[in-house]
Structures are given as structure tokens and as C-alpha cells.
């Protein structure tokens, strides 16, 4: 079993480069199914969720060619297959984007229902509501989501909850539908704008992405494109917090500072210094950190995917901080692990109360999901002594070469293989 072994207490300094955004890539890769010509995707992050998406496309019949470490040429124009079986879909939650993409291309899709999730209940009712509004019938049959329509007709789709996934699936399914689709109460995350930009670069007609009303006028043909995926806002935010937690001084390169505004604002309240440049941010700490309150919300609010990392930072600040989770039912499972490192955190439902002690100590811990794993790395970097993190496959789903990148700014972190222990399965 692979573990990260961290010797804490090193101050992080230097510069670190952010990769392409996971949550944009896992939407844009299935979206290539809609293209009637080959596409080239650049700035594709080297993470396991991307490998799984590319593998699904390949197994469905697309030609996938790696041009260099971050660039892929994908030809899905001759694809005939609209089915993603359980064995492939279960490996990644975002496999549900293959439903929207297959709907857009074939007017039908048969994709295994996404499996359980450590973050709590993850229904897809709003995705199905969007497909139904476009004229499709949807049924769940023996674990498969079967969606089909004779014709997809543009329509008004009102999402009852602000959902990133349902917004993306509604766009994918409507981009080649007849007439105008209006998606109301849409999510506004940067990866939604990135997906719309990608599709528009192929000739789609999507307006309003990044606001809560998106208008999609159906087109019949999408030509090929060369498109570069945006930098990962959450990877950038994670390194900002790693720099702050070690009282370091780090230049974080390949970012879009606007996407980091809610994170920057909170970090400044805690006492972290941040300087923005065109495509970089410098983060440094020269005074004690102080408490704050954080509530996670859909974009442009503070992202839930940064909640475990900022909570970890607040254990190192003075005073009592309150962190409220506004999106997921079960995103405090990492707290047990942080307590093993000396954190004083109590959780009541979706609210965590953190008594900042200013210090953490190394311990053996387990990553229970992707962002929880990132938080434990930050904790390990700031702690005294050795931290060993198990189940790092969660971290590798969404962070490219995290150990290597952190070593580049002075962290003492190694990935070690411990023989004789069971090999963890992917979730
Ligand atoms: N929801 C419903 N019905 C639906 C869909 C969602 O009730 O049909 C609820 C969810 O239960 C949740 C809320 O709506 O309470 C928001 O869920 P959303 O659909 O926005 O989440 P998602 O699309 O499944 C994406 C990211 C998550 C991120 C959330 C929120 C991808 C692949 N995943 O999930 O990323 O936490 O948006 O921003 O884009 C991560 O990267 O670590 C991660 C978990």
C-alpha cells in the first residue's frame, strides 16, 4: 500500500505550478463525444479521474492519443456506443457526464448509476429533471440509468438546487437539441464557463455561462477544436493554504486570480498576505494567524472543496473559528483524523467549532476522500514530527504529482510503498 510520509515543520518557499482543473477536465473529456471532428485538449491534468475518463472514452470506441504529458488528441466522431458499464462508471462519480454527452450525440444513453460517495447523499434527480424537460424518458433499471428521446427539443429547465453536475449535464444534452434551452438557477463555477467555452469553440451557441441563467441554442454540427483547460482553482487554493500553514512564502503559478477571490478574502482575514499578479499569486505569512468563520456555498461563495483545508489552517490560528458546510451532508469525516494530530474540533451536524491551538503533531492518519487527504497533507506539513497518510489513492484522483510539487518548495514528503499491507481499492 502506498502512503505519504511527511516530516513536518519545513517552511515552504519558492514557486509551484498548478495543473489543469480536474472538475473542468472530467466534464470536457466526455463532451468531446459531441464533436463531429477530432479535438485536441491541452493542459489536461495527470490525475486518476482523468485517466479513467479517457479510458471510458477509449473503451467506448474513441481514438485517444497522448501528444505530450498534458495534451491529448481525441477523435470520437465515429463513436457508435452509448453505454458505460458499471465496471467503468463505478470508478468515478463524474462518469454521469457520459449520460449528458451521449444524450446530446445519440439521443440516448445507458450509463451505470454512480455509486456511493463519502460526502453523503448524492442524488441525480436534477440531472434527470433536465433530460425529461428536453423530452427524454428516464428510468433506472438494474443499476443503469437509461435515458432516451425520439427528439430533443429545447425547453425551460429550472434546477431546484444549484447543482454543478446537473447544470453541466443540461448543457451537454441541449447543445445539439432543436431550438432554445434556458437553464435557470444554474451553477456558476469556473468549470461550467470552461465547458461552455470549449463547446462554443466548436461552434456551439451557449450564452450566460457563469451567471444563473444559461441559454443554449441547439446546433447540428460541432467542428474540431484545440482547447486548453483552465487551471485548477482548488489545487491552487490548497497550495495557498499549505504555504500559509507553514508560515512560508510561495509564488503559485498558472492560476486565474479571479477564481481564487473567495479563498483569498478568507485567508487575508486570517492574517495571510496575498499579492495577485496576472497569472500567479504570492502567499506569505509574517504574523500570527487569527480565527475566522467560514461557510461553504456555491460559486462565487467559499468552495466546499476547500473546506477541509481551511479548517486545518484554522486549527493553527488563535481563537475559536466556526466552519459551516453548506453543500454536503458528510464532509467532516476528516476531523477524527485531525484530532489524532492534536486538533481541538467539535462537530455538530454541518457545523464545526475549532479551538485553535496553534500546533499539530504528526500521527498515522487515513485520507477518507480527496480533499480530506489534501487537508491531512497540509496538517502533516505544519505538524511537528512524522505523519503517515494512508489511502492516498483518494488524493491521486485529483492532485497531479502532489508530493513532487511540494518537494519543489521545500516539503519533506515521500511516497512510500509498504509491502504486506492490503492494496486499497478505488472508490
Ligand atoms: N444535488 C441534488 N440533486 C441533484 C444534484 C445535486 O439534490 O440532482 C445536491 C447535492 O446532494 C448537493 C448539492 O446539490 O447537496 C450540490 O451538488 P452538485 O451537483 O453541485 O455537486 P456535483 O456536481 O456532484 C461537483 C464537484 C464536487 C464539488 C461539488 C460542489 C465535480 C466532478 N464534482 O459535484 O467536487 O464538491 O460540485 O461544488 O465537478 C471534489 O472535487 O472534491 C468534489 C467533490
Tab-separated table of C-alpha atoms and ligand atoms in Angstrom:
chain	number	residue	atom	x	y	z
A	1	UNK	CA	0.000	0.000	0.000
A	2	UNK	CA	1.293	3.482	-0.886
A	3	UNK	CA	1.476	6.108	1.864
A	4	UNK	CA	2.728	9.659	2.069
A	5	UNK	CA	5.304	10.060	4.802
A	6	UNK	CA	5.789	13.685	5.839
A	7	UNK	CA	8.372	15.135	8.203
A	8	UNK	CA	6.633	18.319	9.287
A	9	UNK	CA	7.967	21.701	10.239
A	10	UNK	CA	9.644	22.774	6.986
A	11	UNK	CA	8.744	26.296	5.884
A	12	UNK	CA	7.568	26.170	2.234
A	13	UNK	CA	9.291	28.653	-0.090
A	14	UNK	CA	9.755	29.032	-3.835
A	15	UNK	CA	7.363	28.560	-6.728
A	16	UNK	CA	4.861	25.869	-7.583
A	17	UNK	CA	2.851	25.291	-10.776
A	18	UNK	CA	-0.848	24.470	-10.815
A	19	UNK	CA	-2.179	21.888	-13.299
A	20	UNK	CA	-5.396	21.868	-15.322
A	21	UNK	CA	-8.677	21.774	-13.417
A	22	UNK	CA	-9.969	18.319	-12.506
A	23	UNK	CA	-13.613	19.309	-12.462
A	24	UNK	CA	-13.338	21.005	-15.862
A	25	UNK	CA	-11.410	18.086	-17.376
A	26	UNK	CA	-13.892	15.429	-16.234
A	27	UNK	CA	-16.676	17.408	-17.983
A	28	UNK	CA	-14.757	18.407	-21.124
A	29	UNK	CA	-13.418	14.897	-21.861
A	30	UNK	CA	-16.925	13.348	-22.171
A	31	UNK	CA	-18.047	16.490	-24.055
A	32	UNK	CA	-15.664	15.500	-26.881
A	33	UNK	CA	-18.284	12.837	-27.733
A	34	UNK	CA	-20.384	15.700	-29.137
A	35	UNK	CA	-17.680	16.781	-31.603
A	36	UNK	CA	-18.103	15.731	-35.232
A	37	UNK	CA	-14.338	16.101	-35.814
A	38	UNK	CA	-11.189	15.337	-33.754
A	39	UNK	CA	-10.293	17.665	-30.853
A	40	UNK	CA	-7.037	18.488	-29.110
A	41	UNK	CA	-7.182	19.103	-25.360
A	42	UNK	CA	-4.285	20.889	-23.674
A	43	UNK	CA	-3.419	21.442	-20.000
A	44	UNK	CA	-5.046	18.117	-19.101
A	45	UNK	CA	-4.093	17.215	-15.502
A	46	UNK	CA	-2.282	13.911	-14.912
A	47	UNK	CA	-4.647	12.530	-12.266
A	48	UNK	CA	-6.513	9.266	-11.956
A	49	UNK	CA	-10.007	10.733	-12.551
A	50	UNK	CA	-8.759	11.948	-15.940
A	51	UNK	CA	-7.170	8.571	-16.788
A	52	UNK	CA	-10.499	6.897	-16.004
A	53	UNK	CA	-12.452	9.377	-18.181
A	54	UNK	CA	-10.039	8.827	-21.081
A	55	UNK	CA	-10.232	5.060	-20.597
A	56	UNK	CA	-14.030	5.145	-20.699
A	57	UNK	CA	-13.902	7.142	-23.959
A	58	UNK	CA	-11.362	4.746	-25.445
A	59	UNK	CA	-13.370	1.672	-24.452
A	60	UNK	CA	-16.497	3.240	-25.961
A	61	UNK	CA	-14.624	3.358	-29.289
A	62	UNK	CA	-12.983	6.810	-29.449
A	63	UNK	CA	-9.390	7.194	-30.629
A	64	UNK	CA	-7.351	8.705	-27.805
A	65	UNK	CA	-3.752	9.698	-28.492
A	66	UNK	CA	-1.377	11.289	-25.989
A	67	UNK	CA	0.625	14.014	-27.780
A	68	UNK	CA	2.596	15.007	-24.688
A	69	UNK	CA	2.181	14.768	-20.901
A	70	UNK	CA	-0.728	17.242	-20.826
A	71	UNK	CA	-2.072	17.174	-24.401
A	72	UNK	CA	-4.425	14.614	-25.943
A	73	UNK	CA	-5.923	14.250	-29.409
A	74	UNK	CA	-9.342	12.630	-29.208
A	75	UNK	CA	-11.441	11.515	-32.162
A	76	UNK	CA	-14.909	10.466	-31.047
A	77	UNK	CA	-16.564	11.345	-34.368
A	78	UNK	CA	-17.151	7.713	-35.340
A	79	UNK	CA	-18.411	6.621	-31.922
A	80	UNK	CA	-21.396	4.240	-32.037
A	81	UNK	CA	-21.566	3.159	-28.416
A	82	UNK	CA	-23.728	4.993	-25.881
A	83	UNK	CA	-23.251	2.620	-22.963
A	84	UNK	CA	-20.895	2.880	-19.969
A	85	UNK	CA	-20.996	-0.302	-17.878
A	86	UNK	CA	-20.734	-0.500	-14.081
A	87	UNK	CA	-17.129	-1.711	-14.060
A	88	UNK	CA	-16.011	1.575	-15.628
A	89	UNK	CA	-18.575	4.035	-14.280
A	90	UNK	CA	-18.202	2.981	-10.636
A	91	UNK	CA	-14.604	4.178	-10.536
A	92	UNK	CA	-15.532	7.816	-10.808
A	93	UNK	CA	-18.503	9.865	-9.660
A	94	UNK	CA	-18.287	12.235	-12.643
A	95	UNK	CA	-18.985	9.342	-15.031
A	96	UNK	CA	-22.518	10.759	-15.079
A	97	UNK	CA	-21.320	13.340	-17.628
A	98	UNK	CA	-21.296	10.495	-20.163
A	99	UNK	CA	-25.115	10.495	-19.846
A	100	UNK	CA	-25.446	14.118	-20.992
A	101	UNK	CA	-22.809	13.735	-23.709
A	102	UNK	CA	-24.351	10.518	-25.123
A	103	UNK	CA	-27.802	12.107	-24.971
A	104	UNK	CA	-26.510	15.078	-26.959
A	105	UNK	CA	-24.973	12.841	-29.618
A	106	UNK	CA	-27.256	9.766	-29.797
A	107	UNK	CA	-30.461	10.987	-28.038
A	108	UNK	CA	-29.956	8.001	-25.778
A	109	UNK	CA	-27.598	6.888	-23.028
A	110	UNK	CA	-27.148	3.834	-20.845
A	111	UNK	CA	-24.722	4.594	-18.048
A	112	UNK	CA	-24.306	2.805	-14.753
A	113	UNK	CA	-25.716	4.773	-11.827
A	114	UNK	CA	-22.836	6.451	-9.959
A	115	UNK	CA	-22.006	4.560	-6.784
A	116	UNK	CA	-21.910	5.613	-3.122
A	117	UNK	CA	-19.975	8.634	-2.016
A	118	UNK	CA	-18.122	9.505	1.186
A	119	UNK	CA	-19.577	13.057	1.138
A	120	UNK	CA	-23.146	11.861	1.836
A	121	UNK	CA	-26.276	11.566	-0.268
A	122	UNK	CA	-25.600	12.486	-3.929
A	123	UNK	CA	-28.907	12.256	-5.807
A	124	UNK	CA	-29.116	12.856	-9.570
A	125	UNK	CA	-32.777	13.871	-9.649
A	126	UNK	CA	-31.934	17.316	-11.096
A	127	UNK	CA	-29.908	15.747	-13.926
A	128	UNK	CA	-32.916	13.552	-14.798
A	129	UNK	CA	-35.254	16.552	-14.494
A	130	UNK	CA	-33.162	18.355	-17.123
A	131	UNK	CA	-33.215	15.376	-19.527
A	132	UNK	CA	-37.001	14.985	-19.067
A	133	UNK	CA	-37.563	18.681	-19.780
A	134	UNK	CA	-35.813	18.157	-23.134
A	135	UNK	CA	-38.270	15.386	-23.965
A	136	UNK	CA	-36.411	12.284	-22.768
A	137	UNK	CA	-37.767	9.380	-20.759
A	138	UNK	CA	-35.550	8.362	-17.869
A	139	UNK	CA	-35.570	5.117	-15.919
A	140	UNK	CA	-33.253	3.363	-13.512
A	141	UNK	CA	-33.051	-0.301	-14.439
A	142	UNK	CA	-30.822	-2.799	-12.598
A	143	UNK	CA	-28.390	-0.062	-11.608
A	144	UNK	CA	-28.282	1.506	-15.079
A	145	UNK	CA	-29.588	4.983	-15.910
A	146	UNK	CA	-31.454	4.604	-19.219
A	147	UNK	CA	-32.363	7.847	-20.918
A	148	UNK	CA	-33.758	8.182	-24.434
A	149	UNK	CA	-35.713	10.557	-26.643
A	150	UNK	CA	-37.054	10.491	-30.203
A	151	UNK	CA	-36.134	14.149	-30.489
A	152	UNK	CA	-34.510	16.532	-28.010
A	153	UNK	CA	-36.468	19.765	-28.027
A	154	UNK	CA	-35.131	22.920	-26.380
A	155	UNK	CA	-37.025	23.831	-23.250
A	156	UNK	CA	-37.005	25.757	-19.967
A	157	UNK	CA	-35.149	23.870	-17.219
A	158	UNK	CA	-35.437	25.184	-13.669
A	159	UNK	CA	-32.997	23.482	-11.282
A	160	UNK	CA	-34.468	23.140	-7.758
A	161	UNK	CA	-30.973	23.110	-6.252
A	162	UNK	CA	-27.864	24.796	-7.583
A	163	UNK	CA	-26.025	21.780	-8.964
A	164	UNK	CA	-22.738	21.805	-10.875
A	165	UNK	CA	-23.351	18.323	-12.286
A	166	UNK	CA	-26.962	18.946	-13.348
A	167	UNK	CA	-26.013	22.269	-14.988
A	168	UNK	CA	-23.238	20.560	-16.965
A	169	UNK	CA	-25.460	17.641	-17.980
A	170	UNK	CA	-28.215	20.045	-19.058
A	171	UNK	CA	-25.707	21.890	-21.279
A	172	UNK	CA	-24.317	18.656	-22.757
A	173	UNK	CA	-27.773	17.284	-23.565
A	174	UNK	CA	-29.122	20.539	-25.054
A	175	UNK	CA	-26.189	21.686	-27.174
A	176	UNK	CA	-27.495	19.790	-30.232
A	177	UNK	CA	-31.214	19.876	-29.299
A	178	UNK	CA	-33.729	21.656	-31.528
A	179	UNK	CA	-34.271	25.312	-30.599
A	180	UNK	CA	-33.568	27.217	-27.409
A	181	UNK	CA	-32.948	25.750	-23.947
A	182	UNK	CA	-32.943	28.053	-20.928
A	183	UNK	CA	-31.317	26.669	-17.772
A	184	UNK	CA	-32.412	28.649	-14.707
A	185	UNK	CA	-30.839	28.593	-11.251
A	186	UNK	CA	-27.708	27.268	-12.939
A	187	UNK	CA	-24.417	26.773	-11.095
A	188	UNK	CA	-21.757	29.411	-11.846
A	189	UNK	CA	-18.465	27.595	-11.146
A	190	UNK	CA	-15.446	28.388	-13.376
A	191	UNK	CA	-15.548	24.841	-14.804
A	192	UNK	CA	-19.060	25.488	-16.144
A	193	UNK	CA	-17.757	28.525	-18.001
A	194	UNK	CA	-14.828	26.436	-19.230
A	195	UNK	CA	-17.124	23.717	-20.600
A	196	UNK	CA	-19.259	26.346	-22.365
A	197	UNK	CA	-16.132	27.994	-23.829
A	198	UNK	CA	-14.923	24.606	-25.066
A	199	UNK	CA	-18.260	23.829	-26.740
A	200	UNK	CA	-18.534	27.355	-28.191
A	201	UNK	CA	-15.040	26.963	-29.672
A	202	UNK	CA	-16.507	24.036	-31.673
A	203	UNK	CA	-19.459	26.095	-32.936
A	204	UNK	CA	-21.997	25.681	-30.105
A	205	UNK	CA	-24.221	28.637	-29.187
A	206	UNK	CA	-24.152	28.933	-25.373
A	207	UNK	CA	-24.635	32.251	-23.608
A	208	UNK	CA	-24.696	33.218	-19.949
A	209	UNK	CA	-22.366	30.548	-18.524
A	210	UNK	CA	-21.059	31.961	-15.231
A	211	UNK	CA	-24.472	33.509	-14.434
A	212	UNK	CA	-27.541	31.732	-13.093
A	213	UNK	CA	-29.357	31.754	-16.461
A	214	UNK	CA	-27.699	29.882	-19.320
A	215	UNK	CA	-29.166	29.946	-22.820
A	216	UNK	CA	-28.269	27.172	-25.236
A	217	UNK	CA	-29.395	27.411	-28.840
A	218	UNK	CA	-29.072	23.990	-30.447
A	219	UNK	CA	-26.709	23.475	-33.400
A	220	UNK	CA	-26.481	20.420	-35.628
A	221	UNK	CA	-22.703	20.192	-36.152
A	222	UNK	CA	-19.691	20.754	-33.893
A	223	UNK	CA	-16.317	21.041	-35.593
A	224	UNK	CA	-12.935	20.154	-34.119
A	225	UNK	CA	-11.016	22.483	-31.806
A	226	UNK	CA	-7.803	22.878	-29.862
A	227	UNK	CA	-8.658	23.899	-26.327
A	228	UNK	CA	-6.651	24.495	-23.151
A	229	UNK	CA	-8.339	23.586	-19.850
A	230	UNK	CA	-8.345	26.269	-17.115
A	231	UNK	CA	-6.019	25.962	-14.112
A	232	UNK	CA	-7.362	24.132	-11.074
A	233	UNK	CA	-8.759	26.630	-8.595
A	234	UNK	CA	-8.858	24.052	-5.775
A	235	UNK	CA	-5.310	22.816	-6.342
A	236	UNK	CA	-4.181	26.467	-6.256
A	237	UNK	CA	-6.166	27.117	-3.061
A	238	UNK	CA	-4.702	24.000	-1.457
A	239	UNK	CA	-1.142	25.236	-2.099
A	240	UNK	CA	-2.069	28.707	-0.838
A	241	UNK	CA	-3.122	27.114	2.442
A	242	UNK	CA	-0.062	24.843	2.564
A	243	UNK	CA	2.114	27.970	2.234
A	244	UNK	CA	0.148	29.731	4.979
A	245	UNK	CA	0.138	26.719	7.336
A	246	UNK	CA	3.940	26.506	7.248
A	247	UNK	CA	4.377	30.286	7.567
A	248	UNK	CA	6.055	30.087	4.175
A	249	UNK	CA	6.462	32.364	1.173
A	250	UNK	CA	5.305	30.732	-2.069
A	251	UNK	CA	4.600	32.001	-5.588
A	252	UNK	CA	1.784	29.936	-7.052
A	253	UNK	CA	1.992	29.970	-10.856
A	254	UNK	CA	-0.580	29.207	-13.586
A	255	UNK	CA	-3.667	30.440	-11.737
A	256	UNK	CA	-6.582	32.735	-12.562
A	257	UNK	CA	-6.608	35.065	-9.507
A	258	UNK	CA	-10.293	35.945	-10.085
A	259	UNK	CA	-11.249	32.286	-9.493
A	260	UNK	CA	-9.474	32.444	-6.113
A	261	UNK	CA	-11.230	35.572	-4.781
A	262	UNK	CA	-13.328	33.886	-2.072
A	263	UNK	CA	-10.295	31.902	-0.862
A	264	UNK	CA	-8.021	34.959	-0.944
A	265	UNK	CA	-10.553	37.033	1.018
A	266	UNK	CA	-10.798	34.432	3.808
A	267	UNK	CA	-7.051	33.898	4.009
A	268	UNK	CA	-6.485	37.648	4.322
A	269	UNK	CA	-8.950	37.718	7.231
A	270	UNK	CA	-6.906	35.018	8.939
A	271	UNK	CA	-3.763	37.149	8.569
A	272	UNK	CA	-2.212	35.673	5.427
A	273	UNK	CA	-0.580	38.098	2.957
A	274	UNK	CA	-1.546	37.662	-0.692
A	275	UNK	CA	-0.323	39.524	-3.726
A	276	UNK	CA	-2.008	38.925	-7.077
A	277	UNK	CA	-0.269	39.032	-10.456
A	278	UNK	CA	-1.671	38.268	-13.943
A	279	UNK	CA	-1.437	34.504	-13.636
A	280	UNK	CA	0.205	33.960	-10.231
A	281	UNK	CA	-0.389	34.680	-6.572
A	282	UNK	CA	2.252	35.134	-3.905
A	283	UNK	CA	1.247	33.885	-0.458
A	284	UNK	CA	3.261	34.556	2.685
A	285	UNK	CA	2.826	34.825	6.431
A	286	UNK	CA	4.730	37.186	8.725
A	287	UNK	CA	2.423	37.388	11.724
A	288	UNK	CA	0.324	35.053	13.906
A	289	UNK	CA	-2.845	33.693	12.283
A	290	UNK	CA	-6.247	34.503	13.778
A	291	UNK	CA	-9.687	32.871	13.899
A	292	UNK	CA	-12.488	33.402	11.406
A	293	UNK	CA	-15.843	31.970	10.317
A	294	UNK	CA	-16.321	30.190	7.018
A	295	UNK	CA	-19.482	28.938	5.338
A	296	UNK	CA	-19.221	26.960	2.121
A	297	UNK	CA	-21.573	27.927	-0.692
A	298	UNK	CA	-21.931	27.540	-4.453
A	299	UNK	CA	-19.636	29.790	-6.518
A	300	UNK	CA	-18.823	32.664	-6.010
A	301	UNK	CA	-19.082	31.635	-2.339
A	302	UNK	CA	-16.311	29.828	-0.470
A	303	UNK	CA	-15.920	26.403	-2.177
A	304	UNK	CA	-16.822	23.251	-0.276
A	305	UNK	CA	-13.805	21.606	-1.903
A	306	UNK	CA	-11.590	23.932	0.194
A	307	UNK	CA	-13.416	23.326	3.479
A	308	UNK	CA	-11.165	20.611	4.986
A	309	UNK	CA	-8.028	22.568	4.033
A	310	UNK	CA	-9.155	25.865	5.615
A	311	UNK	CA	-10.414	24.060	8.727
A	312	UNK	CA	-6.937	22.572	9.082
A	313	UNK	CA	-5.381	26.027	8.806
A	314	UNK	CA	-7.762	27.329	11.482
A	315	UNK	CA	-6.507	24.698	13.957
A	316	UNK	CA	-3.183	26.575	13.654
A	317	UNK	CA	-4.738	30.020	14.255
A	318	UNK	CA	-5.508	31.569	17.636
A	319	UNK	CA	-9.121	31.744	18.856
A	320	UNK	CA	-12.362	29.896	18.153
A	321	UNK	CA	-13.355	29.503	14.500
A	322	UNK	CA	-16.654	28.249	13.109
A	323	UNK	CA	-16.798	26.322	9.830
A	324	UNK	CA	-20.226	25.595	8.347
A	325	UNK	CA	-20.644	23.167	5.458
A	326	UNK	CA	-23.358	24.424	3.132
A	327	UNK	CA	-23.239	21.819	0.360
A	328	UNK	CA	-22.561	18.257	1.554
A	329	UNK	CA	-24.121	16.311	4.455
A	330	UNK	CA	-20.988	14.463	5.422
A	331	UNK	CA	-17.858	16.480	4.859
A	332	UNK	CA	-16.360	16.431	8.344
A	333	UNK	CA	-15.142	12.834	8.429
A	334	UNK	CA	-11.520	14.032	8.319
A	335	UNK	CA	-11.989	15.708	11.722
A	336	UNK	CA	-11.402	12.363	13.509
A	337	UNK	CA	-8.025	12.159	11.811
A	338	UNK	CA	-7.095	15.768	12.642
A	339	UNK	CA	-7.976	15.065	16.284
A	340	UNK	CA	-5.385	12.283	16.227
A	341	UNK	CA	-2.905	15.035	15.325
A	342	UNK	CA	-3.946	17.124	18.334
A	343	UNK	CA	-6.654	19.342	16.806
A	344	UNK	CA	-9.460	20.509	19.074
A	345	UNK	CA	-12.564	20.388	16.849
A	346	UNK	CA	-16.151	19.532	17.736
A	347	UNK	CA	-18.745	18.849	15.071
A	348	UNK	CA	-22.487	19.185	15.355
A	349	UNK	CA	-24.215	18.320	12.093
A	350	UNK	CA	-22.902	20.669	9.442
A	351	UNK	CA	-21.055	22.980	11.863
A	352	UNK	CA	-17.531	22.528	13.187
A	353	UNK	CA	-16.172	24.559	16.090
A	354	UNK	CA	-12.398	24.783	16.005
A	355	UNK	CA	-10.396	25.842	19.071
A	356	UNK	CA	-7.143	26.992	17.543
A	357	UNK	CA	-4.224	25.544	19.468
A	358	UNK	CA	-1.573	26.878	17.126
A	359	UNK	CA	0.057	23.480	16.728
A	360	UNK	CA	-0.428	19.954	15.416
A	361	UNK	CA	1.657	16.838	15.948
A	362	UNK	CA	2.451	14.106	13.445
A	363	UNK	CA	0.482	10.842	13.588
A	364	UNK	CA	-0.568	7.946	11.364
A	365	UNK	CA	-3.808	9.010	9.619
A	366	UNK	CA	-6.088	7.967	6.782
A	367	UNK	CA	-7.428	10.018	3.853
A	368	UNK	CA	-11.178	9.394	3.672
A	369	UNK	CA	-11.729	11.377	0.479
A	370	UNK	CA	-9.837	13.625	-1.929
A	371	UNK	CA	-9.984	16.989	-0.136
A	372	UNK	CA	-9.729	15.351	3.291
A	373	UNK	CA	-6.478	13.832	2.050
A	374	UNK	CA	-5.214	17.240	0.914
A	375	UNK	CA	-6.065	18.658	4.353
A	376	UNK	CA	-4.074	15.895	6.067
A	377	UNK	CA	-1.072	16.699	3.878
A	378	UNK	CA	-1.312	20.347	4.983
A	379	UNK	CA	-1.623	19.198	8.605
A	380	UNK	CA	1.405	16.922	8.206
A	381	UNK	CA	3.493	19.728	6.677
A	382	UNK	CA	2.707	22.053	9.591
A	383	UNK	CA	2.931	19.438	12.368
A	384	UNK	CA	5.886	18.524	14.494
A	385	UNK	CA	7.270	15.047	13.770
A	386	UNK	CA	6.214	12.399	11.274
A	387	UNK	CA	2.789	11.985	9.668
A	388	UNK	CA	1.972	8.881	7.632
A	389	UNK	CA	-1.097	9.168	5.396
A	390	UNK	CA	-2.876	6.014	4.202
A	391	UNK	CA	-5.324	5.608	1.308
A	392	UNK	CA	-3.578	8.217	-0.796
A	393	UNK	CA	-5.324	6.922	-3.920
A	394	UNK	CA	-8.061	9.408	-2.977
A	395	UNK	CA	-5.527	12.260	-3.253
A	396	UNK	CA	-4.194	10.992	-6.584
A	397	UNK	CA	-7.715	11.217	-8.051
A	398	UNK	CA	-7.423	14.995	-8.096
A	399	UNK	CA	-3.877	16.272	-7.436
A	400	UNK	CA	-1.131	15.827	-10.024
A	401	UNK	CA	2.223	14.745	-8.531
A	402	UNK	CA	1.417	16.448	-5.253
A	403	UNK	CA	4.412	15.048	-3.374
A	404	UNK	CA	6.832	16.035	-6.126
A	405	UNK	CA	5.376	19.548	-6.429
A	406	UNK	CA	5.567	20.064	-2.653
A	407	UNK	CA	9.148	18.790	-2.519
A	408	UNK	CA	9.937	21.513	-5.065
A	409	UNK	CA	9.028	24.158	-2.466
A	410	UNK	CA	10.902	22.534	0.393
A	411	UNK	CA	8.495	19.970	1.850
A	412	UNK	CA	9.898	16.770	3.294
A	413	UNK	CA	7.323	14.367	1.809
A	414	UNK	CA	7.883	10.951	0.257
A	415	UNK	CA	5.560	8.419	-1.290
A	416	UNK	CA	6.471	5.061	0.176
A	417	UNK	CA	5.286	1.575	-0.638
A	418	UNK	CA	4.606	-0.530	2.435
A	419	UNK	CA	4.686	-4.205	1.407
A	420	UNK	CA	2.477	-6.792	3.058
A	421	UNK	CA	-0.440	-4.450	3.560
A	422	UNK	CA	-3.670	-4.703	1.564
A	423	UNK	CA	-3.875	-2.701	-1.649
A	424	UNK	CA	-6.674	-0.154	-1.408
A	425	UNK	CA	-9.440	-0.293	-3.983
A	426	UNK	CA	-10.591	2.777	-5.892
A	427	UNK	CA	-13.944	4.197	-4.772
B	1	LIG	N1	-27.994	17.697	-5.627
B	1	LIG	C1	-29.284	17.247	-5.629
B	1	LIG	N2	-29.782	16.681	-6.777
B	1	LIG	C2	-29.040	16.554	-7.899
B	1	LIG	C3	-27.702	17.009	-7.904
B	1	LIG	C4	-27.215	17.581	-6.732
B	1	LIG	O1	-30.003	17.353	-4.633
B	1	LIG	O2	-29.543	16.030	-8.908
B	1	LIG	C5	-27.453	18.326	-4.402
B	1	LIG	C6	-26.269	17.541	-3.832
B	1	LIG	O3	-26.700	16.495	-2.997
B	1	LIG	C7	-25.503	18.627	-3.113
B	1	LIG	C8	-25.757	19.881	-3.961
B	1	LIG	O4	-26.904	19.576	-4.759
B	1	LIG	O5	-26.052	18.845	-1.842
B	1	LIG	C9	-24.637	20.291	-4.876
B	1	LIG	O6	-24.213	19.173	-5.651
B	1	LIG	P1	-23.578	19.356	-7.108
B	1	LIG	O7	-24.442	18.649	-8.075
B	1	LIG	O8	-23.255	20.787	-7.338
B	1	LIG	O9	-22.224	18.541	-6.956
B	1	LIG	P2	-21.547	17.624	-8.036
B	1	LIG	O10	-21.739	18.179	-9.397
B	1	LIG	O11	-21.931	16.205	-7.822
B	1	LIG	C10	-19.285	18.908	-8.102
B	1	LIG	C11	-17.846	18.581	-7.891
B	1	LIG	C12	-17.581	18.341	-6.417
B	1	LIG	C13	-17.974	19.588	-5.639
B	1	LIG	C14	-19.433	19.964	-5.940
B	1	LIG	C15	-19.871	21.276	-5.305
B	1	LIG	C16	-17.276	17.541	-9.968
B	1	LIG	C17	-16.895	16.311	-10.695
B	1	LIG	N3	-17.504	17.411	-8.673
B	1	LIG	O12	-20.019	17.784	-7.653
B	1	LIG	O13	-16.180	18.160	-6.306
B	1	LIG	O14	-17.845	19.359	-4.252
B	1	LIG	O15	-19.613	20.081	-7.370
B	1	LIG	O16	-19.054	22.314	-5.734
B	1	LIG	O17	-17.317	18.615	-10.539
B	1	LIG	C18	-14.174	17.417	-5.375
B	1	LIG	O18	-13.602	17.848	-6.379
B	1	LIG	O19	-13.566	17.062	-4.332
B	1	LIG	C19	-15.635	17.327	-5.364
B	1	LIG	C20	-16.301	16.571	-4.513
